């Protein structure tokens, strides 16, 4: 275990090999985090079934230290957005994301979560969760096979490995901002769009908008 | 059944109501057109005198060119036999139809859906709110003149998005902000989102329930919300319950969090394009959904698949049933608190069947395997041997194993026996289907009652249990797995060689104008597809009668008087899949 952690440039005396590791803080910290990413137990649609299969015995997510699925956002590090994001559901997803403590990651599983997928044209479908929350890893597929999801999770581990506590956003001085929760209006309203809507609303009667 | 005897003496509808009921004479259509105001009377007569006690499907069709909106009802006799199709036509501008909730409670959610998506008002409906979209949403999306944010063209296939090698995305042509439909008087500041306050307030005003601990303790009623993100709701489903102490006084399911506009997209697709979308309805049972949709379109086209294809279809449908029931049992146990161990046993077997699906169709879950008039390709070599080994050796053993571990387990019995009881009359009235209906003592199975494909020559029993509680709904799934294995044995024995597709495989099928309702006994219950064609490459109307959705109608009834912990068990025993509930 210590072998992977040690910094090869610093020699360790023979008698202490295997017991002492000399390494950097970043490495230990990242190693700890990448080996126990707790996903949120949160299935949206068909992709969730493959997510469950990934966690089950054949594919066994536990090999990555990720089998502890938490139903509460407060205890989870990773949100696997496994399925179609609908307009009716996105306020809840944003709220859940805001409730997760940092460091937090988002994995968009499947075509729907990544970009709307087969249902993109639908009136109640958000074309990709990245319109509202920042996504770290996209896994293509409809649904992605468990192998693909595992690959995505390993990509996430790689991403974690590359991070440094000096630069990550959750150790900055200023508090991180939460994402404004979308409003269910006549259609979905992104609060960040309200100035735009205000500026254009009077001119935009439905007939004109379609013209 | 006595209703059937009566039905032979009772006058047929058009004789009994010479003014109000006329046969539907449009070409390719069936059933009767009923005068709007006479509908309740006609429905009551059909139920009480003709024995059509089971209202299966209610939906609407927007006939834009004729300026009419039609409401279509499909009713059945639980004794078996074909459908009675009733239609009501109202002007498109302000469609009002009398509600049938008082006569057939199963119309409840379906009428709300028709109001939500088609804007048909059902007068006399006790709770006519939107069901899939949120309150305050602008427009009724399934009306033919409704256009969504990313509207590109009326029908698919769309134009090339790579004209002269230049790729564009649809958002660029129709940017989100520009095409959103707001009512003309909309202002951003003036908008008060219709939150949950109204819903909760409505729930709090329940009169104190009779008896029970709650009254003796004189506790306050509290409203508790479960979901849409909750580990026991099997997806993004939400329940709002009013509690008195621990006892449920009232319960309202809230859904639509996975409403993916299946029907709107389906009406824009060509007929064949819808096949992969049906996979994503009840995503545990992709093959079963394919089956239902193929039947509906084949009825319209007037073709039947060759022998071998029929056998392959039934084989896939029954394997799907096994998979689904294993999954359902595993997750029911999860909900009871046996967290994940039994589910792992179930998932292990499921994986083996998924391997078969992957071999025949190329995908584990989204099979897209059926075609109109057959199946996409023949079975690859060796698959029959794998299925044989599963059916004869492995699965029977594993089912017995589950049976031994679970059926007489004390905790399971304590949590399930006598919980969430649904008497047979209620099960029929609420339009329950599948294992939920049969666990209440109604031996109604579409494979027997109205046989399709080759089910009429297969030897199997319709599983039935009589207590209608969670325990019976669990055990009936074991029974059904055993019956499916029995069917599979016969299929494996008799499967002939030959073609798997009638005629040439086609991308663009020609579907004559008319309507058809194809239904199959899916693992979760009667899955129906109502398809209207006007002779064009795209269906004019495409509606799914989703068993999970309609089975939730009785959820409130089953839960009242139970403890809050039982809600989760009852929901697990209904076995819903959100892709199908919300579509
Ligand atoms: S990507 Fe495909 S499988 Fe995943 S949720 Fe979307 S439709 Fe379902």
Coordinates of N, CA and C in Angstrom, one line a residue, chain B residues 269-481:
Chain B
X269 N -42.1 10.7 -34.2 CA -41.3 9.7 -34.7 C -42.1 8.9 -35.8
X270 N -41.4 8.2 -36.7 CA -42.0 7.3 -37.5 C -42.4 6.0 -36.7
X271 N -43.2 5.1 -37.3 CA -43.6 4.0 -36.5 C -42.5 3.2 -35.9
X272 N -41.5 2.9 -36.8 CA -40.5 2.0 -36.3 C -39.5 2.7 -35.3
X273 N -39.4 4.0 -35.5 CA -38.5 4.8 -34.5 C -39.0 4.6 -33.1
X274 N -40.3 4.4 -32.9 CA -40.8 4.3 -31.6 C -40.3 3.0 -30.8
X275 N -39.9 2.0 -31.6 CA -39.6 0.8 -31.0 C -38.5 0.9 -29.9
X276 N -37.4 1.6 -30.1 CA -36.4 1.7 -29.1 C -36.9 2.6 -27.9
X277 N -37.8 3.5 -28.2 CA -38.4 4.3 -27.1 C -39.2 3.4 -26.2
X278 N -39.9 2.4 -26.7 CA -40.7 1.6 -25.8 C -39.8 0.9 -24.8
X279 N -38.6 0.6 -25.2 CA -37.7 -0.1 -24.3 C -37.5 0.7 -23.0
X280 N -37.6 2.0 -23.2 CA -37.3 2.9 -22.1 C -38.5 3.3 -21.3
X281 N -39.7 2.6 -21.6 CA -40.8 2.8 -20.7 C -40.6 2.1 -19.4
X282 N -40.8 0.8 -19.4 CA -40.6 0.0 -18.2 C -39.2 -0.6 -18.5
X283 N -38.2 0.1 -18.0 CA -36.9 -0.3 -18.5 C -36.4 -1.6 -17.9
X284 N -37.1 -2.2 -17.0 CA -36.7 -3.6 -16.6 C -37.2 -4.6 -17.6
X285 N -38.3 -4.3 -18.3 CA -39.0 -5.2 -19.2 C -39.0 -4.8 -20.6
X286 N -37.8 -4.4 -21.2 CA -37.8 -3.9 -22.5 C -38.5 -4.8 -23.6
X287 N -38.2 -6.1 -23.5 CA -38.8 -7.0 -24.5 C -40.3 -7.0 -24.4
X288 N -40.8 -7.0 -23.2 CA -42.3 -7.0 -23.1 C -42.9 -5.8 -23.7
X289 N -42.3 -4.6 -23.5 CA -42.8 -3.4 -24.1 C -42.8 -3.5 -25.6
X290 N -41.7 -4.0 -26.2 CA -41.6 -4.2 -27.6 C -42.8 -5.0 -28.1
X291 N -43.1 -6.0 -27.4 CA -44.1 -6.9 -27.7 C -45.5 -6.2 -27.9
X292 N -45.8 -5.4 -26.9 CA -47.1 -4.7 -26.9 C -47.2 -3.8 -28.1
X293 N -46.1 -3.0 -28.3 CA -46.2 -2.0 -29.4 C -46.2 -2.7 -30.8
X294 N -45.5 -3.8 -30.9 CA -45.5 -4.5 -32.2 C -47.0 -5.0 -32.5
X295 N -47.6 -5.6 -31.4 CA -48.9 -6.1 -31.6 C -49.9 -5.0 -32.1
X296 N -49.8 -3.8 -31.5 CA -50.7 -2.7 -31.9 C -50.5 -2.4 -33.3
X297 N -49.2 -2.2 -33.8 CA -49.0 -1.8 -35.1 C -49.3 -2.9 -36.1
X298 N -49.0 -4.1 -35.7 CA -49.3 -5.2 -36.6 C -50.8 -5.4 -36.8
X299 N -51.6 -5.0 -35.8 CA -53.0 -5.1 -35.9 C -53.4 -4.1 -37.0
X300 N -52.9 -2.9 -37.0 CA -53.2 -1.9 -38.0 C -52.8 -2.3 -39.4
X301 N -51.6 -2.9 -39.4 CA -51.0 -3.3 -40.7 C -51.6 -4.6 -41.2
X302 N -52.3 -5.4 -40.3 CA -52.9 -6.6 -40.7 C -51.9 -7.7 -41.1
X303 N -50.8 -7.8 -40.4 CA -49.8 -8.8 -40.6 C -49.6 -9.6 -39.3
X304 N -49.1 -10.9 -39.5 CA -48.7 -11.7 -38.4 C -47.3 -12.2 -38.6
X305 N -46.6 -12.3 -37.5 CA -45.2 -12.8 -37.7 C -45.2 -14.3 -38.0
X306 N -44.1 -14.8 -38.6 CA -44.0 -16.3 -38.8 C -43.8 -17.0 -37.5
X307 N -44.1 -18.4 -37.5 CA -44.1 -19.2 -36.4 C -42.9 -19.0 -35.5
X308 N -41.7 -19.1 -36.1 CA -40.5 -19.1 -35.3 C -40.4 -17.8 -34.5
X309 N -40.8 -16.7 -35.2 CA -40.7 -15.4 -34.5 C -41.6 -15.4 -33.3
X310 N -42.8 -16.0 -33.5 CA -43.8 -16.0 -32.4 C -43.2 -16.7 -31.2
X311 N -42.5 -17.8 -31.4 CA -41.9 -18.6 -30.3 C -40.8 -17.7 -29.7
X312 N -40.0 -17.1 -30.5 CA -38.9 -16.3 -30.0 C -39.5 -15.2 -29.1
X313 N -40.5 -14.6 -29.6 CA -41.2 -13.5 -28.9 C -41.6 -13.9 -27.5
X314 N -42.3 -15.0 -27.5 CA -42.9 -15.5 -26.2 C -41.7 -15.9 -25.3
X315 N -40.7 -16.5 -25.9 CA -39.5 -16.8 -25.0 C -39.0 -15.6 -24.4
X316 N -38.8 -14.5 -25.2 CA -38.2 -13.3 -24.6 C -39.1 -12.7 -23.6
X317 N -40.4 -12.7 -23.9 CA -41.4 -12.1 -23.0 C -41.4 -12.8 -21.6
X318 N -41.3 -14.1 -21.7 CA -41.3 -14.9 -20.4 C -40.0 -14.7 -19.6
X319 N -38.9 -14.7 -20.4 CA -37.6 -14.4 -19.7 C -37.7 -13.0 -19.0
X320 N -38.3 -12.1 -19.7 CA -38.5 -10.8 -19.1 C -39.3 -10.8 -17.8
X321 N -40.3 -11.6 -17.9 CA -41.2 -11.8 -16.7 C -40.3 -12.3 -15.5
X322 N -39.5 -13.3 -15.8 CA -38.7 -13.8 -14.7 C -37.8 -12.8 -14.1
X323 N -37.1 -12.0 -15.0 CA -36.2 -11.0 -14.6 C -36.9 -10.0 -13.8
X324 N -38.1 -9.5 -14.3 CA -38.8 -8.5 -13.5 C -39.2 -9.0 -12.2
X325 N -39.7 -10.2 -12.1 CA -40.2 -10.6 -10.8 C -39.1 -10.8 -9.8
X326 N -37.9 -11.3 -10.3 CA -36.8 -11.4 -9.4 C -36.4 -10.1 -8.9
X327 N -36.4 -9.1 -9.8 CA -36.0 -7.8 -9.3 C -37.0 -7.2 -8.3
X328 N -38.3 -7.5 -8.6 CA -39.3 -6.9 -7.7 C -39.2 -7.6 -6.4
X329 N -39.0 -8.8 -6.3 CA -38.9 -9.5 -5.0 C -37.6 -9.0 -4.3
X330 N -36.5 -8.9 -5.0 CA -35.3 -8.4 -4.3 C -35.5 -7.0 -3.7
X331 N -36.2 -6.1 -4.5 CA -36.3 -4.8 -4.0 C -37.5 -4.6 -3.0
X332 N -38.4 -5.5 -3.0 CA -39.4 -5.5 -2.0 C -38.7 -5.9 -0.6
X333 N -37.8 -6.8 -0.7 CA -37.1 -7.2 0.5 C -36.2 -6.0 1.0
X334 N -35.6 -5.3 0.0 CA -34.9 -4.1 0.4 C -35.8 -3.1 1.2
X335 N -37.0 -3.0 0.7 CA -37.9 -2.0 1.3 C -38.3 -2.5 2.7
X336 N -38.3 -3.8 2.9 CA -38.7 -4.3 4.2 C -37.5 -4.2 5.2
X337 N -36.4 -3.8 4.6 CA -35.2 -3.6 5.6 C -34.2 -4.7 5.4
X338 N -34.4 -5.7 4.6 CA -33.3 -6.7 4.4 C -32.4 -6.1 3.4
X339 N -31.6 -5.2 3.8 CA -31.0 -4.3 2.8 C -30.0 -5.0 1.9
X340 N -30.3 -5.2 0.7 CA -29.5 -5.6 -0.4 C -29.1 -7.0 -0.5
X341 N -29.1 -7.8 0.6 CA -28.7 -9.2 0.4 C -29.6 -10.0 -0.5
X342 N -30.9 -10.0 -0.2 CA -31.8 -10.7 -1.1 C -31.7 -10.2 -2.5
X343 N -31.6 -8.9 -2.6 CA -31.5 -8.2 -4.0 C -30.3 -8.7 -4.7
X344 N -29.2 -9.0 -4.0 CA -28.0 -9.4 -4.7 C -28.3 -10.8 -5.3
X345 N -29.0 -11.6 -4.6 CA -29.3 -13.0 -5.1 C -30.1 -12.8 -6.4
X346 N -31.1 -11.9 -6.3 CA -31.9 -11.7 -7.5 C -31.2 -11.2 -8.7
X347 N -30.3 -10.2 -8.4 CA -29.6 -9.5 -9.5 C -28.6 -10.5 -10.2
X348 N -28.1 -11.4 -9.4 CA -27.2 -12.4 -9.9 C -27.9 -13.2 -11.0
X349 N -29.1 -13.7 -10.8 CA -29.8 -14.5 -11.8 C -30.2 -13.6 -13.0
X350 N -30.6 -12.4 -12.6 CA -31.0 -11.4 -13.7 C -29.8 -11.3 -14.7
X351 N -28.6 -11.1 -14.2 CA -27.5 -10.9 -15.1 C -27.4 -12.1 -16.1
X352 N -27.7 -13.3 -15.7 CA -27.6 -14.4 -16.6 C -28.6 -14.3 -17.7
X353 N -29.8 -13.8 -17.4 CA -30.8 -13.6 -18.4 C -30.4 -12.4 -19.3
X354 N -29.8 -11.4 -18.7 CA -29.4 -10.3 -19.5 C -28.3 -10.7 -20.5
X355 N -27.5 -11.7 -20.2 CA -26.5 -12.1 -21.1 C -27.2 -12.7 -22.4
X356 N -28.3 -13.4 -22.1 CA -29.1 -13.9 -23.3 C -29.6 -12.7 -24.1
X357 N -30.2 -11.7 -23.4 CA -30.7 -10.6 -24.2 C -29.6 -9.9 -25.0
X358 N -28.4 -9.8 -24.4 CA -27.3 -9.1 -25.0 C -26.9 -10.0 -26.3
X359 N -26.9 -11.3 -26.1 CA -26.5 -12.1 -27.3 C -27.5 -12.0 -28.4
X360 N -28.8 -11.9 -28.1 CA -29.8 -11.8 -29.2 C -29.9 -10.4 -29.8
X361 N -29.8 -9.4 -28.9 CA -30.2 -8.1 -29.4 C -29.0 -7.1 -29.4
X362 N -27.9 -7.4 -28.7 CA -26.8 -6.5 -28.7 C -26.8 -5.6 -27.5
X363 N -27.8 -5.6 -26.7 CA -27.9 -4.7 -25.6 C -28.4 -5.4 -24.3
X364 N -27.9 -5.1 -23.2 CA -28.4 -5.8 -22.0 C -29.8 -5.4 -21.6
X365 N -30.1 -4.1 -21.7 CA -31.4 -3.6 -21.2 C -32.3 -3.1 -22.3
X366 N -31.7 -2.3 -23.2 CA -32.6 -1.7 -24.2 C -32.5 -2.5 -25.4
X367 N -33.4 -3.5 -25.5 CA -33.1 -4.5 -26.5 C -33.5 -4.1 -27.9
X368 N -34.6 -3.4 -28.1 CA -35.1 -3.0 -29.4 C -35.0 -4.2 -30.4
X369 N -35.6 -5.3 -30.0 CA -35.4 -6.5 -30.7 C -36.6 -6.9 -31.6
X370 N -37.8 -6.4 -31.3 CA -38.9 -6.8 -32.1 C -39.1 -5.8 -33.3
X371 N -39.6 -6.4 -34.3 CA -40.0 -5.6 -35.5 C -41.4 -5.9 -35.9
X372 N -42.0 -5.0 -36.7 CA -43.4 -5.3 -37.1 C -43.3 -6.5 -38.0
X373 N -44.0 -7.6 -37.6 CA -44.0 -8.8 -38.4 C -42.8 -9.7 -38.1
X374 N -42.3 -9.6 -36.9 CA -41.2 -10.6 -36.6 C -40.3 -10.0 -35.5
X375 N -39.0 -10.5 -35.6 CA -38.0 -10.0 -34.7 C -36.8 -9.5 -35.6
X376 N -35.9 -8.7 -35.0 CA -34.9 -8.1 -35.8 C -33.9 -9.1 -36.4
X377 N -33.5 -10.1 -35.7 CA -32.6 -11.1 -36.3 C -32.9 -12.5 -35.6
X378 N -32.4 -13.5 -36.2 CA -32.6 -14.8 -35.6 C -31.7 -15.0 -34.4
X379 N -32.0 -16.0 -33.6 CA -31.2 -16.3 -32.4 C -29.8 -16.7 -32.9
X380 N -28.8 -16.1 -32.2 CA -27.4 -16.6 -32.6 C -27.2 -18.0 -32.1
X381 N -26.2 -18.6 -32.6 CA -25.9 -20.0 -32.3 C -25.6 -20.1 -30.8
X382 N -26.1 -21.2 -30.2 CA -25.7 -21.5 -28.8 C -26.7 -20.8 -27.8
X383 N -27.5 -19.8 -28.2 CA -28.4 -19.2 -27.3 C -29.4 -20.1 -26.7
X384 N -29.9 -21.0 -27.6 CA -31.0 -21.9 -27.1 C -30.4 -22.8 -26.0
X385 N -29.2 -23.2 -26.2 CA -28.6 -24.1 -25.2 C -28.4 -23.4 -23.8
X386 N -28.0 -22.1 -23.9 CA -27.9 -21.3 -22.7 C -29.3 -21.2 -22.0
X387 N -30.3 -20.9 -22.8 CA -31.6 -20.7 -22.2 C -32.1 -22.1 -21.7
X388 N -31.8 -23.1 -22.4 CA -32.2 -24.5 -21.9 C -31.6 -24.7 -20.5
X389 N -30.4 -24.5 -20.4 CA -29.7 -24.7 -19.1 C -30.3 -23.8 -18.0
X390 N -30.6 -22.6 -18.4 CA -31.2 -21.7 -17.4 C -32.6 -22.2 -17.0
X391 N -33.4 -22.6 -17.9 CA -34.8 -22.9 -17.7 C -34.9 -24.3 -17.0
X392 N -34.0 -25.2 -17.4 CA -34.2 -26.6 -16.8 C -33.4 -26.7 -15.6
X393 N -32.3 -26.1 -15.5 CA -31.4 -26.4 -14.3 C -31.4 -25.2 -13.3
X394 N -30.9 -24.1 -13.8 CA -30.5 -23.1 -12.8 C -31.6 -22.3 -12.2
X395 N -32.5 -21.8 -13.0 CA -33.6 -20.9 -12.4 C -34.5 -21.7 -11.5
X396 N -35.0 -22.9 -11.8 CA -35.8 -23.5 -10.9 C -35.2 -23.7 -9.5
X397 N -33.9 -24.0 -9.5 CA -33.2 -24.2 -8.3 C -33.2 -22.9 -7.5
X398 N -32.9 -21.8 -8.2 CA -32.7 -20.5 -7.6 C -34.1 -20.0 -7.0
X399 N -35.1 -20.3 -7.8 CA -36.4 -19.9 -7.3 C -36.8 -20.6 -6.0
X400 N -36.5 -21.9 -6.0 CA -36.7 -22.7 -4.8 C -35.9 -22.1 -3.6
X401 N -34.7 -21.7 -4.0 CA -33.8 -21.2 -2.9 C -34.4 -19.9 -2.3
X402 N -34.8 -19.0 -3.2 CA -35.5 -17.8 -2.7 C -36.7 -18.2 -1.8
X403 N -37.4 -19.1 -2.3 CA -38.6 -19.6 -1.6 C -38.3 -20.1 -0.2
X404 N -37.2 -20.9 -0.1 CA -36.9 -21.4 1.2 C -36.4 -20.3 2.1
X405 N -35.6 -19.4 1.6 CA -35.1 -18.4 2.5 C -36.2 -17.4 2.9
X406 N -37.1 -17.1 2.0 CA -37.9 -15.9 2.3 C -39.3 -16.3 2.8
X407 N -40.0 -17.2 2.1 CA -41.4 -17.4 2.3 C -41.8 -17.6 3.7
X408 N -41.1 -18.4 4.5 CA -41.6 -18.6 5.8 C -40.8 -17.8 6.8
X409 N -40.0 -16.9 6.4 CA -39.2 -16.0 7.3 C -40.2 -15.2 8.2
X410 N -39.9 -15.3 9.5 CA -40.8 -14.7 10.4 C -41.0 -13.2 10.2
X411 N -39.9 -12.5 10.0 CA -40.0 -11.1 9.9 C -40.8 -10.7 8.6
X412 N -40.6 -11.4 7.5 CA -41.3 -11.1 6.3 C -42.8 -11.3 6.6
X413 N -43.1 -12.4 7.2 CA -44.5 -12.7 7.5 C -45.1 -11.6 8.4
X414 N -44.3 -11.2 9.4 CA -44.9 -10.1 10.3 C -45.1 -8.8 9.6
X415 N -44.2 -8.5 8.6 CA -44.3 -7.2 7.9 C -45.3 -7.3 6.8
X416 N -45.6 -8.4 6.3 CA -46.4 -8.5 5.0 C -47.8 -9.0 5.2
X417 N -48.0 -10.0 6.1 CA -49.3 -10.6 6.1 C -50.3 -9.6 6.6
X418 N -51.4 -9.5 5.9 CA -52.5 -8.6 6.3 C -52.2 -7.1 6.1
X419 N -51.1 -6.8 5.5 CA -50.8 -5.4 5.3 C -51.2 -4.9 3.9
X420 N -51.8 -3.8 3.8 CA -52.1 -3.2 2.4 C -53.1 -4.1 1.7
X421 N -54.2 -4.5 2.4 CA -55.1 -5.4 1.8 C -56.0 -4.6 0.7
X422 N -56.2 -5.3 -0.4 CA -57.0 -4.7 -1.4 C -58.0 -5.8 -1.8
X423 N -59.3 -5.6 -1.4 CA -60.3 -6.6 -1.8 C -60.5 -6.7 -3.3
X424 N -61.0 -7.9 -3.8 CA -61.1 -8.0 -5.2 C -62.0 -7.0 -5.9
X425 N -63.1 -6.6 -5.3 CA -64.0 -5.6 -5.9 C -63.2 -4.3 -6.2
X426 N -62.5 -3.9 -5.1 CA -61.7 -2.7 -5.3 C -60.6 -2.8 -6.3
X427 N -60.0 -4.0 -6.3 CA -58.9 -4.2 -7.3 C -59.5 -4.0 -8.7
X428 N -60.6 -4.5 -9.0 CA -61.2 -4.4 -10.3 C -61.6 -2.9 -10.5
X429 N -62.3 -2.3 -9.5 CA -62.8 -1.0 -9.7 C -61.6 0.0 -10.0
X430 N -60.5 -0.2 -9.3 CA -59.4 0.7 -9.5 C -58.5 0.4 -10.7
X431 N -58.9 -0.6 -11.4 CA -58.2 -0.9 -12.6 C -56.8 -1.5 -12.4
X432 N -56.6 -2.2 -11.2 CA -55.3 -2.8 -11.0 C -55.1 -3.8 -12.1
X433 N -53.8 -4.1 -12.3 CA -53.5 -5.1 -13.3 C -52.3 -5.9 -12.8
X434 N -52.2 -7.0 -13.5 CA -51.0 -7.9 -13.3 C -51.0 -8.6 -11.9
X435 N -49.9 -8.8 -11.3 CA -49.8 -9.5 -10.1 C -50.7 -8.9 -8.9
X436 N -50.8 -7.6 -9.0 CA -51.5 -6.9 -7.9 C -53.0 -7.3 -8.0
X437 N -53.5 -7.4 -9.2 CA -54.9 -7.8 -9.4 C -55.1 -9.3 -9.0
X438 N -54.2 -10.1 -9.5 CA -54.3 -11.5 -9.3 C -54.1 -11.9 -7.8
X439 N -53.3 -11.2 -7.1 CA -53.1 -11.5 -5.7 C -54.3 -11.1 -4.9
X440 N -55.2 -10.3 -5.5 CA -56.5 -10.0 -4.8 C -57.6 -11.0 -5.2
X441 N -57.2 -12.1 -5.8 CA -58.2 -13.1 -6.1 C -59.0 -13.0 -7.4
X442 N -58.5 -12.2 -8.3 CA -59.1 -12.0 -9.6 C -58.2 -12.7 -10.6
X443 N -58.6 -13.8 -11.2 CA -57.7 -14.5 -12.1 C -57.8 -14.0 -13.5
X444 N -57.3 -12.7 -13.6 CA -57.4 -12.1 -14.9 C -56.0 -11.9 -15.4
X445 N -55.8 -12.5 -16.6 CA -54.5 -12.5 -17.2 C -54.7 -12.4 -18.7
X446 N -54.2 -11.3 -19.3 CA -54.5 -11.1 -20.7 C -54.1 -12.3 -21.6
X447 N -53.0 -13.0 -21.1 CA -52.6 -14.1 -21.9 C -53.7 -15.2 -22.0
X448 N -54.6 -15.2 -21.0 CA -55.7 -16.2 -21.0 C -57.0 -15.5 -21.4
X449 N -57.2 -14.3 -20.9 CA -58.5 -13.7 -21.1 C -58.7 -13.2 -22.6
X450 N -57.6 -12.8 -23.2 CA -57.7 -12.3 -24.6 C -56.4 -12.7 -25.3
X451 N -56.3 -14.0 -25.6 CA -54.9 -14.5 -25.9 C -54.4 -13.9 -27.2
X452 N -53.1 -13.6 -27.2 CA -52.4 -13.1 -28.3 C -51.2 -14.0 -28.6
X453 N -50.6 -13.8 -29.7 CA -49.5 -14.6 -30.1 C -49.8 -16.1 -30.0
X454 N -48.9 -16.9 -29.4 CA -49.2 -18.3 -29.3 C -49.6 -18.8 -27.9
X455 N -50.1 -17.8 -27.1 CA -50.4 -18.2 -25.8 C -51.6 -19.2 -25.7
X456 N -52.4 -19.2 -26.7 CA -53.6 -20.0 -26.6 C -53.2 -21.5 -26.8
X457 N -52.0 -21.8 -27.3 CA -51.7 -23.2 -27.3 C -50.7 -23.6 -26.3
X458 N -50.3 -22.7 -25.4 CA -49.4 -23.1 -24.3 C -50.2 -23.5 -23.1
X459 N -49.6 -24.3 -22.4 CA -50.2 -24.9 -21.2 C -49.6 -24.2 -20.0
X460 N -50.4 -23.4 -19.3 CA -49.9 -22.8 -18.1 C -51.1 -22.4 -17.2
X461 N -50.9 -22.2 -15.9 CA -52.0 -21.7 -15.1 C -51.9 -20.3 -14.8
X462 N -53.0 -19.6 -14.6 CA -53.0 -18.2 -14.2 C -52.8 -18.3 -12.7
X463 N -51.7 -17.7 -12.3 CA -51.5 -17.7 -10.8 C -52.5 -16.8 -10.1
X464 N -53.0 -17.2 -9.0 CA -53.9 -16.4 -8.3 C -53.8 -16.7 -6.8
X465 N -53.9 -15.6 -6.0 CA -53.9 -15.7 -4.6 C -55.1 -14.9 -4.1
X466 N -55.5 -15.1 -2.8 CA -56.8 -14.6 -2.4 C -56.8 -13.5 -1.4
X467 N -55.7 -13.3 -0.7 CA -55.7 -12.4 0.4 C -55.5 -10.9 0.1
X468 N -54.9 -10.7 -1.1 CA -54.7 -9.3 -1.5 C -53.8 -8.5 -0.6
X469 N -52.9 -9.1 0.1 CA -52.0 -8.3 0.9 C -50.6 -8.3 0.4
X470 N -49.7 -7.7 1.0 CA -48.3 -7.6 0.5 C -47.7 -9.0 0.4
X471 N -48.0 -9.8 1.3 CA -47.5 -11.2 1.3 C -47.9 -11.9 0.1
X472 N -49.2 -11.8 -0.2 CA -49.7 -12.5 -1.4 C -49.1 -11.9 -2.7
X473 N -48.9 -10.6 -2.7 CA -48.3 -10.0 -3.9 C -46.8 -10.4 -4.0
X474 N -46.2 -10.7 -2.9 CA -44.8 -11.3 -3.0 C -44.9 -12.7 -3.6
X475 N -45.8 -13.5 -3.0 CA -45.7 -15.0 -3.3 C -46.2 -15.2 -4.7
X476 N -47.1 -14.4 -5.2 CA -47.7 -14.6 -6.5 C -46.6 -14.4 -7.5
X477 N -45.6 -13.6 -7.2 CA -44.5 -13.4 -8.2 C -43.7 -14.7 -8.3
X478 N -43.5 -15.4 -7.2 CA -42.8 -16.7 -7.2 C -43.6 -17.6 -8.1
X479 N -44.9 -17.7 -7.9 CA -45.8 -18.5 -8.7 C -45.6 -18.3 -10.1
X480 N -45.6 -17.0 -10.5 CA -45.6 -16.6 -11.9 C -44.2 -17.0 -12.5
X481 N -43.2 -16.9 -11.7 CA -41.9 -17.3 -12.3 C -42.0 -18.8 -12.6

